[in-house]
XYZ file of C-alpha atoms in Angstrom:
704
model
C -108.909 27.210 -8.272
C -107.714 26.720 -11.869
C -104.048 26.092 -12.538
C -102.220 28.599 -14.706
C -100.770 27.563 -18.059
C -97.264 27.991 -16.630
C -98.033 25.661 -13.710
C -99.548 23.112 -16.081
C -96.435 23.124 -18.272
C -94.280 22.661 -15.161
C -96.371 19.710 -13.994
C -96.079 18.126 -17.419
C -92.311 17.813 -16.994
C -92.440 16.083 -13.593
C -91.765 12.423 -12.845
C -88.832 11.841 -15.204
C -90.588 13.195 -18.237
C -93.912 11.413 -17.641
C -96.953 13.592 -18.288
C -98.843 14.112 -15.033
C -102.053 13.499 -16.984
C -101.342 9.768 -17.217
C -101.724 9.356 -13.458
C -105.309 10.563 -13.708
C -105.841 7.974 -16.431
C -104.242 5.134 -14.409
C -106.299 5.982 -11.300
C -109.410 6.169 -13.462
C -108.687 2.695 -14.888
C -108.083 1.209 -11.419
C -111.413 2.547 -10.111
C -113.298 1.482 -13.258
C -111.917 -2.058 -13.174
C -112.696 -2.288 -9.442
C -116.240 -1.198 -10.268
C -116.717 -3.675 -13.125
C -115.111 -6.793 -11.663
C -116.491 -6.077 -8.194
C -120.025 -5.945 -9.539
C -119.468 -9.004 -11.752
C -118.042 -11.071 -8.884
C -121.446 -11.288 -7.149
C -123.735 -10.882 -10.156
C -124.656 -14.539 -10.679
C -125.270 -14.911 -6.924
C -127.582 -11.881 -7.079
C -129.526 -13.497 -9.910
C -129.771 -16.798 -8.065
C -130.448 -15.786 -4.462
C -132.112 -12.357 -4.727
C -134.045 -12.502 -8.006
C -134.594 -16.253 -7.402
C -133.690 -17.370 -10.917
C -132.609 -20.958 -11.422
C -128.985 -21.756 -12.217
C -129.566 -22.018 -15.971
C -131.379 -18.681 -16.287
C -128.835 -16.950 -14.040
C -125.997 -18.339 -16.175
C -127.740 -17.312 -19.406
C -128.331 -13.696 -18.313
C -124.802 -13.446 -16.898
C -123.180 -14.503 -20.183
C -125.565 -12.315 -22.197
C -124.381 -9.352 -20.124
C -120.691 -10.241 -20.572
C -121.203 -10.706 -24.322
C -122.803 -7.252 -24.530
C -119.846 -5.766 -22.626
C -117.523 -7.066 -25.358
C -119.732 -6.107 -28.303
C -120.118 -2.430 -27.377
C -116.363 -1.613 -27.694
C -116.854 -1.522 -31.463
C -119.479 1.198 -31.009
C -117.201 3.065 -28.611
C -114.296 2.981 -31.053
C -116.440 4.251 -33.933
C -117.934 6.985 -31.743
C -114.495 8.146 -30.573
C -112.663 7.980 -33.891
C -115.419 9.363 -36.092
C -117.332 11.942 -34.046
C -116.646 12.803 -30.400
C -112.971 12.016 -29.930
C -111.599 9.836 -27.138
C -111.949 12.341 -24.264
C -115.617 13.215 -24.828
C -116.460 9.560 -25.494
C -114.882 8.454 -22.204
C -116.646 11.196 -20.215
C -120.051 10.666 -21.860
C -120.071 6.880 -21.532
C -118.613 7.008 -17.996
C -121.670 9.036 -16.969
C -123.882 6.332 -18.498
C -121.753 3.721 -16.712
C -122.118 5.434 -13.310
C -125.883 5.790 -13.701
C -126.097 2.080 -14.565
C -124.172 1.062 -11.443
C -126.423 3.289 -9.306
C -129.619 1.852 -10.861
C -128.381 -1.721 -10.290
C -127.591 -0.899 -6.664
C -131.047 0.625 -6.084
C -132.687 -2.377 -7.753
C -131.014 -4.698 -5.231
C -132.563 -2.963 -2.181
C -134.929 -5.522 -0.681
C -136.860 -2.970 1.397
C -137.773 -1.053 -1.771
C -140.859 -3.249 -2.270
C -140.954 -5.381 0.903
C -144.117 -3.724 2.215
C -145.227 -6.684 4.353
C -141.728 -6.951 5.858
C -141.478 -10.714 5.385
C -137.911 -10.560 4.056
C -138.843 -11.047 0.379
C -139.502 -8.312 -2.210
C -143.212 -7.987 -3.038
C -142.651 -6.593 -6.543
C -139.949 -8.784 -8.070
C -140.614 -7.540 -11.656
C -139.634 -4.014 -10.535
C -136.311 -5.301 -9.157
C -135.725 -7.272 -12.370
C -136.520 -4.216 -14.530
C -134.166 -1.950 -12.567
C -131.431 -4.600 -12.633
C -131.702 -5.124 -16.401
C -131.719 -1.366 -17.096
C -128.658 -0.979 -14.879
C -126.793 -3.826 -16.588
C -127.550 -2.517 -20.090
C -126.211 0.919 -19.128
C -123.135 -0.689 -17.537
C -122.480 -2.742 -20.679
C -122.714 0.371 -22.849
C -120.405 2.257 -20.504
C -117.685 -0.299 -19.777
C -117.631 -1.594 -23.343
C -117.750 1.840 -24.921
C -114.760 3.214 -23.015
C -112.710 0.010 -23.242
C -110.972 0.766 -26.579
C -110.561 4.457 -25.714
C -108.856 4.715 -22.317
C -105.566 2.936 -23.066
C -105.278 4.613 -26.476
C -106.028 7.994 -24.897
C -103.213 7.377 -22.408
C -100.836 6.593 -25.251
C -101.807 9.871 -26.934
C -100.375 11.810 -23.988
C -96.769 11.009 -25.015
C -94.615 12.580 -27.679
C -93.189 10.524 -30.546
C -89.745 10.407 -28.894
C -91.137 9.019 -25.579
C -91.370 5.350 -26.568
C -89.758 4.167 -23.319
C -92.139 6.218 -21.151
C -95.115 5.077 -23.227
C -94.100 1.437 -22.712
C -93.794 2.016 -18.969
C -97.228 3.637 -18.967
C -98.843 0.587 -20.562
C -97.212 -1.675 -17.943
C -98.535 0.596 -15.207
C -101.920 0.717 -16.926
C -102.320 -3.071 -17.011
C -101.037 -3.315 -13.450
C -103.883 -1.015 -12.409
C -106.331 -3.313 -14.224
C -105.093 -6.400 -12.350
C -104.925 -4.528 -9.032
C -108.495 -3.252 -9.393
C -109.734 -6.694 -10.418
C -107.878 -8.478 -7.612
C -108.981 -6.104 -4.866
C -112.616 -5.931 -5.946
C -113.099 -9.704 -6.277
C -111.935 -10.044 -2.682
C -113.831 -7.072 -1.256
C -117.280 -7.267 -2.865
C -118.074 -10.919 -1.960
C -117.310 -10.003 1.654
C -119.544 -6.936 1.382
C -122.332 -9.142 0.048
C -121.852 -11.611 2.897
C -122.694 -8.935 5.483
C -126.323 -8.410 6.479
C -128.180 -5.144 6.004
C -131.730 -3.879 5.683
C -134.254 -1.600 7.342
C -136.984 -4.085 8.199
C -135.308 -7.470 7.710
C -131.638 -8.354 7.519
C -130.590 -9.789 4.154
C -127.418 -10.393 2.183
C -126.143 -6.895 1.485
C -126.316 -6.638 -2.308
C -126.932 -2.855 -2.143
C -123.526 -2.483 -0.485
C -121.838 -4.982 -2.838
C -123.158 -3.013 -5.836
C -123.084 0.389 -4.152
C -119.337 0.433 -3.475
C -118.515 -0.291 -7.166
C -120.985 2.481 -8.089
C -119.119 4.912 -5.826
C -115.780 3.807 -7.310
C -117.124 4.450 -10.815
C -118.218 7.925 -9.774
C -114.707 8.493 -8.360
C -113.215 7.252 -11.656
C -115.303 9.796 -13.563
C -114.410 12.669 -11.228
C -110.686 11.829 -11.326
C -110.705 11.623 -15.115
C -112.482 14.973 -15.499
C -110.138 16.545 -12.931
C -107.218 16.050 -15.313
C -109.032 17.626 -18.266
C -106.787 20.715 -18.495
C -103.668 18.551 -18.697
C -104.728 16.161 -21.472
C -103.626 16.207 -25.068
C -106.902 15.739 -26.939
C -106.503 14.538 -30.495
C -109.332 15.326 -32.871
C -111.270 12.458 -34.513
C -109.286 11.196 -37.504
C -111.829 8.833 -38.980
C -112.322 5.193 -38.126
C -109.962 2.731 -39.780
C -112.412 -0.103 -39.037
C -114.959 1.573 -41.317
C -112.324 1.970 -44.040
C -111.350 -1.690 -43.803
C -115.006 -2.747 -43.842
C -115.681 -0.583 -46.926
C -112.608 -1.989 -48.684
C -113.708 -5.585 -48.001
C -117.282 -4.797 -49.019
C -116.196 -3.196 -52.292
C -113.895 -6.157 -53.111
C -116.741 -8.642 -52.581
C -119.174 -6.514 -54.590
C -116.717 -5.972 -57.442
C -115.808 -9.670 -57.598
C -119.502 -10.634 -57.708
C -120.142 -8.186 -60.555
C -117.192 -9.626 -62.531
C -117.726 -13.313 -61.838
C -117.905 -14.456 -65.458
C -114.943 -16.299 -66.999
C -114.118 -13.435 -69.356
C -112.582 -11.530 -66.441
C -109.177 -12.907 -65.429
C -108.640 -14.124 -61.882
C -106.616 -12.056 -59.482
C -103.968 -13.247 -57.042
C -106.154 -12.498 -53.986
C -109.872 -11.778 -53.781
C -109.104 -8.471 -52.004
C -107.267 -7.322 -55.155
C -110.724 -6.699 -56.640
C -110.762 -3.538 -54.491
C -107.782 -2.051 -56.366
C -110.055 0.027 -58.645
C -111.048 2.182 -55.667
C -108.494 1.652 -52.865
C -104.701 2.023 -52.861
C -102.310 -0.920 -52.709
C -101.091 -0.076 -49.183
C -104.592 -0.297 -47.627
C -105.311 -3.536 -49.507
C -102.011 -5.097 -48.367
C -102.644 -4.000 -44.773
C -106.162 -5.438 -44.901
C -104.759 -8.737 -46.163
C -102.428 -8.938 -43.156
C -105.298 -8.192 -40.773
C -107.593 -10.776 -42.354
C -104.903 -13.459 -42.001
C -104.906 -12.851 -38.249
C -108.694 -12.521 -38.026
C -108.995 -15.875 -39.787
C -106.994 -17.419 -36.943
C -109.443 -15.781 -34.509
C -112.306 -17.996 -35.716
C -111.645 -20.865 -33.224
C -110.768 -18.525 -30.307
C -114.305 -17.876 -28.933
C -114.418 -21.441 -27.626
C -111.618 -20.605 -25.186
C -113.582 -17.647 -23.815
C -116.709 -19.793 -23.598
C -114.906 -21.847 -20.968
C -112.893 -19.045 -19.398
C -115.841 -16.809 -18.499
C -117.740 -19.642 -16.822
C -115.571 -19.127 -13.753
C -117.910 -16.216 -13.011
C -121.080 -18.276 -13.480
C -120.972 -22.076 -13.285
C -117.813 -22.232 -11.169
C -119.162 -19.638 -8.741
C -122.366 -21.653 -8.358
C -120.264 -24.781 -7.900
C -118.411 -23.071 -5.044
C -121.682 -22.310 -3.213
C -122.252 -26.060 -2.838
C -118.823 -26.585 -1.258
C -117.237 -26.151 2.135
C -115.023 -23.088 2.714
C -114.375 -19.641 1.317
C -114.190 -18.390 -2.246
C -111.013 -18.759 -4.273
C -110.351 -15.884 -6.644
C -108.661 -16.190 -10.017
C -106.864 -12.784 -9.979
C -104.585 -13.936 -7.121
C -103.350 -16.786 -9.290
C -102.942 -14.438 -12.260
C -100.728 -12.093 -10.263
C -98.621 -15.084 -9.196
C -98.487 -16.927 -12.513
C -97.696 -14.113 -14.971
C -94.183 -13.420 -13.574
C -93.527 -17.136 -13.032
C -94.397 -17.990 -16.633
C -92.394 -15.057 -18.026
C -89.296 -15.442 -15.853
C -89.180 -19.213 -15.257
C -91.279 -21.302 -17.663
C -90.470 -19.572 -20.956
C -86.687 -19.361 -20.262
C -86.646 -23.094 -19.414
C -88.400 -23.895 -22.682
C -85.913 -21.699 -24.555
C -82.980 -23.507 -22.917
C -84.434 -26.792 -24.128
C -84.214 -25.309 -27.642
C -87.944 -25.750 -28.248
C -89.378 -23.372 -30.841
C -92.317 -22.243 -28.703
C -93.939 -19.845 -31.158
C -96.867 -17.595 -30.143
C -99.406 -19.790 -31.938
C -98.034 -22.886 -30.182
C -98.388 -21.062 -26.857
C -102.019 -20.265 -27.653
C -102.641 -23.913 -28.547
C -101.232 -24.968 -25.169
C -103.458 -22.354 -23.494
C -106.539 -23.905 -25.105
C -105.480 -27.380 -24.019
C -104.950 -26.238 -20.411
C -108.404 -24.611 -20.338
C -109.909 -27.870 -21.587
C -108.142 -29.796 -18.825
C -109.410 -27.222 -16.299
C -112.967 -28.223 -17.166
C -112.079 -31.894 -16.821
C -110.870 -31.049 -13.303
C -114.108 -29.119 -12.678
C -116.118 -32.165 -13.785
C -114.223 -34.425 -11.360
C -114.930 -31.986 -8.503
C -118.599 -31.796 -9.517
C -118.919 -35.591 -9.371
C -117.652 -35.498 -5.782
C -120.100 -32.694 -4.925
C -123.014 -34.640 -6.410
C -122.236 -37.550 -4.106
C -122.939 -35.310 -1.080
C -126.392 -34.221 -2.266
C -129.358 -35.732 -0.430
C -131.829 -37.913 -2.332
C -135.333 -36.462 -2.115
C -138.581 -38.361 -2.856
C -139.933 -38.235 -6.399
C -143.478 -38.552 -7.732
C -145.422 -41.252 -5.872
C -142.809 -41.462 -3.110
C -142.645 -40.312 0.507
C -139.696 -40.391 2.890
C -140.092 -41.106 6.585
C -137.558 -41.055 9.404
C -138.082 -42.503 12.880
C -136.461 -41.092 16.060
C -136.726 -42.818 19.447
C -136.418 -39.986 21.985
C -137.387 -42.176 24.937
C -135.209 -43.833 27.585
C -136.072 -47.396 26.473
C -135.544 -49.367 23.266
C -138.446 -49.534 20.848
C -139.644 -51.901 18.125
C -141.394 -50.506 15.060
C -143.292 -52.413 12.401
C -144.954 -51.012 9.293
C -148.325 -52.482 8.380
C -147.253 -53.423 4.851
C -143.935 -55.001 5.916
C -143.491 -58.298 7.798
C -140.105 -57.265 9.194
C -139.754 -55.070 12.287
C -136.902 -52.740 13.277
C -135.380 -52.057 16.670
C -134.324 -48.580 17.792
C -132.160 -47.950 20.841
C -132.749 -44.802 22.959
C -131.886 -41.599 21.034
C -131.426 -43.644 17.836
C -132.744 -42.670 14.402
C -133.340 -44.688 11.262
C -132.426 -42.023 8.767
C -134.829 -41.285 5.903
C -136.535 -44.300 4.370
C -138.247 -44.096 0.971
C -141.704 -45.651 0.504
C -144.397 -45.676 -2.100
C -146.919 -43.202 -0.698
C -149.867 -45.509 -1.381
C -148.343 -48.248 0.791
C -147.989 -46.095 3.899
C -151.102 -46.731 5.999
C -149.871 -47.169 9.583
C -147.126 -48.500 11.842
C -147.029 -49.903 15.367
C -144.591 -48.827 18.101
C -143.732 -51.051 21.073
C -141.647 -49.628 23.946
C -141.579 -50.299 27.674
C -144.487 -52.795 27.527
C -146.647 -50.170 25.779
C -147.972 -50.214 22.238
C -149.219 -47.488 19.905
C -150.678 -47.553 16.404
C -149.603 -44.513 14.349
C -151.711 -43.688 11.245
C -149.764 -42.668 8.107
C -152.455 -42.530 5.433
C -152.449 -38.719 5.257
C -148.784 -38.428 4.221
C -148.197 -36.556 0.976
C -145.992 -37.644 -1.908
C -142.706 -35.832 -2.664
C -142.435 -34.918 1.025
C -140.161 -35.849 3.925
C -141.492 -36.587 7.417
C -139.979 -37.252 10.822
C -141.856 -39.355 13.372
C -140.445 -38.678 16.840
C -141.742 -40.838 19.704
C -140.896 -41.861 23.265
C -142.151 -43.868 26.204
C -143.523 -41.428 28.791
C -144.732 -43.661 31.630
C -148.388 -44.275 30.802
C -148.319 -43.895 27.038
C -146.144 -43.618 23.978
C -146.091 -39.975 22.874
C -145.455 -39.247 19.216
C -145.128 -36.222 16.962
C -145.274 -36.498 13.166
C -143.306 -33.596 11.684
C -143.366 -32.380 8.087
C -139.764 -31.721 7.072
C -140.525 -29.006 4.551
C -137.083 -29.083 2.899
C -137.000 -29.929 -0.789
C -133.396 -28.985 -1.580
C -130.017 -28.534 0.044
C -129.730 -25.158 1.863
C -128.368 -22.404 -0.373
C -125.115 -20.458 -0.076
C -123.688 -22.811 2.533
C -126.349 -21.841 5.094
C -127.712 -24.197 7.741
C -131.265 -24.984 8.818
C -131.900 -25.736 12.493
C -135.050 -26.743 14.389
C -135.550 -27.892 17.976
C -137.650 -30.631 19.613
C -138.585 -30.154 23.275
C -137.881 -33.498 24.961
C -138.749 -31.972 28.367
C -142.004 -32.644 30.251
C -142.497 -28.839 30.628
C -142.503 -25.847 28.281
C -139.157 -24.247 27.454
C -137.841 -21.126 25.709
C -135.061 -22.083 23.330
C -132.825 -19.836 21.267
C -129.632 -20.105 19.247
C -127.062 -17.302 19.372
C -129.592 -15.297 21.445
C -131.967 -14.858 18.533
C -134.968 -16.658 17.018
C -136.199 -17.453 20.529
C -139.245 -19.714 20.502
C -141.470 -21.202 23.211
C -141.989 -24.944 22.869
C -144.618 -26.954 24.770
C -143.654 -30.509 25.822
C -142.700 -32.768 22.911
C -143.311 -30.108 20.278
C -140.971 -28.892 17.536
C -140.029 -25.493 16.161
C -139.873 -24.477 12.519
C -136.518 -24.432 10.755
C -134.454 -21.256 11.200
C -131.575 -20.235 8.949
C -128.049 -19.766 10.293
C -125.001 -18.878 8.167
C -122.262 -21.457 7.927
C -119.203 -20.463 9.933
C -116.117 -21.951 11.573
C -117.041 -21.101 15.199
C -119.964 -22.721 17.056
C -123.222 -21.039 17.985
C -124.538 -20.758 21.561
C -127.765 -22.638 22.362
C -129.688 -21.204 25.330
C -132.600 -22.908 27.107
C -134.782 -20.999 29.615
C -136.693 -23.243 32.011
C -138.780 -21.512 34.671
C -136.308 -19.353 36.607
C -133.001 -20.803 35.453
C -131.259 -21.216 32.110
C -128.851 -23.667 30.555
C -126.453 -23.051 27.684
C -124.208 -25.119 25.503
C -121.922 -24.497 22.541
C -123.437 -26.124 19.478
C -121.230 -28.394 17.457
C -119.702 -26.860 14.335
C -122.409 -26.992 11.719
C -120.289 -26.716 8.600
C -121.893 -25.470 5.382
C -125.173 -26.433 3.730
C -126.609 -28.698 6.435
C -129.929 -29.192 8.234
C -130.314 -30.508 11.793
C -133.061 -31.398 14.213
C -131.770 -30.785 17.760
C -133.462 -32.548 20.646
C -133.330 -30.655 23.985
C -133.050 -33.507 26.499
C -131.949 -32.093 29.866
C -129.739 -29.786 31.869
C -126.757 -30.836 33.990
C -124.985 -28.184 36.084
C -126.421 -25.437 33.857
C -125.075 -27.190 30.779
C -127.703 -28.106 28.236
C -127.980 -31.734 27.092
C -128.813 -31.939 23.384
C -128.859 -34.627 20.710
C -128.220 -33.855 17.033
C -130.128 -35.562 14.231
C -128.751 -34.887 10.782
C -131.522 -34.043 8.312
C -129.148 -33.045 5.507
C -125.413 -33.681 5.709
C -123.114 -30.636 5.484
C -121.004 -30.077 2.390
C -117.800 -32.061 2.735
C -116.003 -31.161 -0.502
C -113.778 -28.198 0.353
C -113.338 -25.279 -2.016
C -109.612 -25.986 -2.015
C -110.433 -28.735 -4.531
C -111.216 -25.956 -7.005
C -107.589 -24.837 -6.918
C -106.460 -27.297 -9.661
C -109.119 -26.129 -12.099
C -108.393 -22.450 -11.361
C -104.666 -23.100 -11.652
C -105.033 -24.807 -15.023
C -107.381 -22.106 -16.311
C -105.093 -19.326 -15.099
C -102.060 -20.911 -16.766
C -104.146 -21.244 -19.914
C -105.134 -17.576 -19.723
C -101.534 -16.451 -19.255
C -100.185 -18.315 -22.292
C -103.311 -17.748 -24.404
C -104.529 -14.222 -23.723
C -101.238 -12.385 -23.205
C -99.579 -14.218 -26.091
C -102.597 -13.735 -28.347
C -102.576 -9.971 -27.929
C -98.802 -9.871 -28.442
C -99.073 -12.007 -31.586
C -101.930 -9.913 -32.973
C -100.081 -6.657 -32.493
C -96.866 -8.034 -33.988
C -98.665 -9.203 -37.122
C -100.735 -6.085 -37.811
C -99.787 -2.754 -39.376
C -99.485 0.113 -36.915
C -102.678 1.820 -38.105
C -104.698 -1.432 -37.953
C -104.165 -2.414 -34.338
C -107.565 -1.032 -33.350
C -109.170 -3.369 -35.892
C -107.471 -6.365 -34.299
C -108.373 -5.147 -30.810
C -112.021 -4.980 -31.886
C -111.709 -8.479 -33.387
C -110.122 -9.830 -30.215
C -112.887 -8.361 -28.025
C -115.456 -9.767 -30.439
C -114.109 -13.302 -29.836
C -114.846 -12.819 -26.118
C -118.414 -11.750 -26.909
C -118.964 -14.707 -29.252
C -117.518 -17.047 -26.602
C -120.184 -15.976 -24.123
C -122.852 -16.440 -26.775
C -121.543 -19.988 -27.310
C -122.178 -20.692 -23.618
C -125.817 -19.687 -24.105
C -126.181 -21.896 -27.173
C -124.392 -25.000 -25.855
C -125.872 -24.849 -22.345
C -129.359 -24.303 -23.781
C -129.155 -26.968 -26.476
C -127.373 -29.702 -24.522
C -130.218 -30.299 -22.006
C -127.818 -32.276 -19.808
C -129.239 -33.032 -16.368
C -125.834 -33.389 -14.706
C -123.514 -30.413 -14.367
C -120.401 -32.583 -14.567
C -121.573 -33.831 -17.981
C -121.859 -30.231 -19.208
C -118.300 -29.560 -18.028
C -117.088 -32.603 -19.962
C -118.993 -31.420 -23.052
C -117.286 -28.007 -22.965
C -113.892 -29.634 -22.366
C -114.399 -31.919 -25.371
C -115.535 -29.048 -27.606
C -112.491 -26.949 -26.725
C -110.180 -29.930 -27.247
C -111.572 -30.406 -30.773
C -111.238 -26.670 -31.456
C -107.686 -26.795 -30.070
C -106.746 -29.449 -32.643
C -108.350 -27.412 -35.444
C -106.480 -24.289 -34.328
C -103.171 -26.193 -34.226
C -103.726 -27.305 -37.832
C -104.621 -23.763 -38.921
C -101.571 -22.365 -37.110
C -99.250 -24.820 -38.855
C -100.115 -23.194 -42.207
C -99.613 -19.637 -40.975
C -96.566 -17.708 -42.191
C -95.287 -15.012 -39.848
C -94.765 -11.597 -41.405
C -93.066 -8.358 -40.418
C -95.587 -5.531 -41.025
C -92.900 -2.882 -40.548
C -90.815 -4.420 -43.316
C -93.788 -4.600 -45.679
C -94.764 -1.018 -44.891
C -91.150 0.055 -45.471
C -91.282 -1.557 -48.925
C -94.450 0.373 -49.754
C -92.866 3.562 -48.451
C -89.825 2.929 -50.669
C -92.035 2.291 -53.677
C -94.025 5.447 -52.955
C -90.759 7.459 -52.792
C -89.636 6.016 -56.145
C -92.998 6.829 -57.701
C -92.862 10.307 -56.204
C -89.350 10.832 -57.633
C -90.505 9.507 -60.978
C -93.525 11.817 -60.938
C -91.282 14.715 -59.971
C -88.893 13.855 -62.809
C -91.771 13.687 -65.259
C -93.010 17.069 -64.080
C -89.512 18.571 -64.484
C -89.245 17.170 -68.013
C -92.639 18.606 -68.877
C -91.649 21.981 -67.435
C -88.378 21.905 -69.419
C -90.238 21.011 -72.582
C -92.675 23.851 -72.028
C -89.817 26.330 -71.442
C -88.214 25.347 -74.783
C -91.357 26.051 -76.740
């Protein structure tokens, strides 16, 4: 039922003079930010583990998407200011946004094309196409409404409601941080659950579907407040005016480049033939700030990698994800209420540009910390055979010691019962055979059929009348992804057994045979191993597997219904805990607080009131360019080690930081209000003069 005009006017006076309409806008912003950051939190993982792109391609597409999200605000601002107005622009692009989220969610449904039900999509190009269409629509939507929503909220206040408007903006940015914080905690957990009709997979449809629902809610809430909004008509886009002024000045200067035309104080003064002095002076102030923006993209090039490279780094570590928004919520009040006052007490002139320089330096140090962590991670990676090489591991599963000698080696090696050698690397061409001696028995094991670039396990044991052996192909060529674990079993019983782990993946194993590897998620509580032998069963709690490991488990016996097993480590679990990422996140967050918040404050303080949208567009453009820099540097560097790439980015930002500090030292702070007041005073004098001239002319006419 529609509200009457009287009821609407009553609602507008509620909440200490705050327009009720702003609460629709704040709720809309919370839901939209939840939708965007929630989707982005798992995006690079979706590229890597669902679409099966390598780390470099996943990183490239991720940063291309983020760059597009920060390029489209310019289009949104032009559309709102020149044609549709803010309200219609927000509604129209929010519909596009919601459709994009829905398309992305549908594209992540594994069962959509998994016709053979093997757990992998059969038509990957279709999933890629749907995902790219969805992301393009999302970029158009989120970028297009970005410059409109906050400004539209400000339009809801009267000119004498400065205090309420200020409170609104605080509430508005609180909703942004709250939506970001909540979504980056919720959606990774949604992704970690398993869902699917035919096969259970990581639940990307849910991780993308919930943000899609939140975006639909944001749209509905925003439209619900339609009758309450003050909707200003399009007034023309100041960015276009500034661009035309600059273009005319350049064109006019080029046409009058000969020496016969006198030089002017500033190159923008060549626009004075067409544009008034106030616009030219305002444009000069804006260009001074935009000039300082030139080095800023390098900061964003590092900052936005926390959603790509740093997320991928975390998947190779032990523990749970650490999220940056938590640190932001903690650090912003600490910096404002503790750090800055301490600096002021020390009588240090900590100007905004100096703060931004410090922010750049901290971001650079964050990547140094990330490089140090990456070096430690690299030490835990297994070494796999390369071209012309084969790796072989020996396991003595028998009750007696054994002696093994390779045909091409004079030395022999002794293995105690249940002992393993670990993986040994050989030239494939040299592996012909080996002899095994155990319990007065001997066996010659041929090895000439082993393939290069592969790992093998040779399990053997003395079994009374012979030495039994089983040569297993360990078909693992990389460390398990996403912290998962690979487990296989060897039946060391003289009879067939049924073995299962956590009551699933049950497999029947004949004597001295091995199962294939099965995948189990890394977790902090142990799994249950169950062994069914004839009419009785034995169970045991498996040891804690950790994250990113592979084990061969030998089933050796059963004592009082407790299973006897031996663990052989094929790939060691990740030992570097995610807590080691805290320093790099802390440094980057501190850098963001003193760089981003201060940068926006500085920009607004140095720009005329009617030019703030130009600077906002310029600021967002630096974010877009920063993500493009990631694509260029990561693609051109061709560094084989990730830690080296981190060091490269840290060094680049450090150089840019020094350049920015030099540029900032030459900058002179201005007061736009004072300059505008001078122009206003001059305009009044000219108006009075014109009025006086008109009165004199009228008096002269009357005398005639």
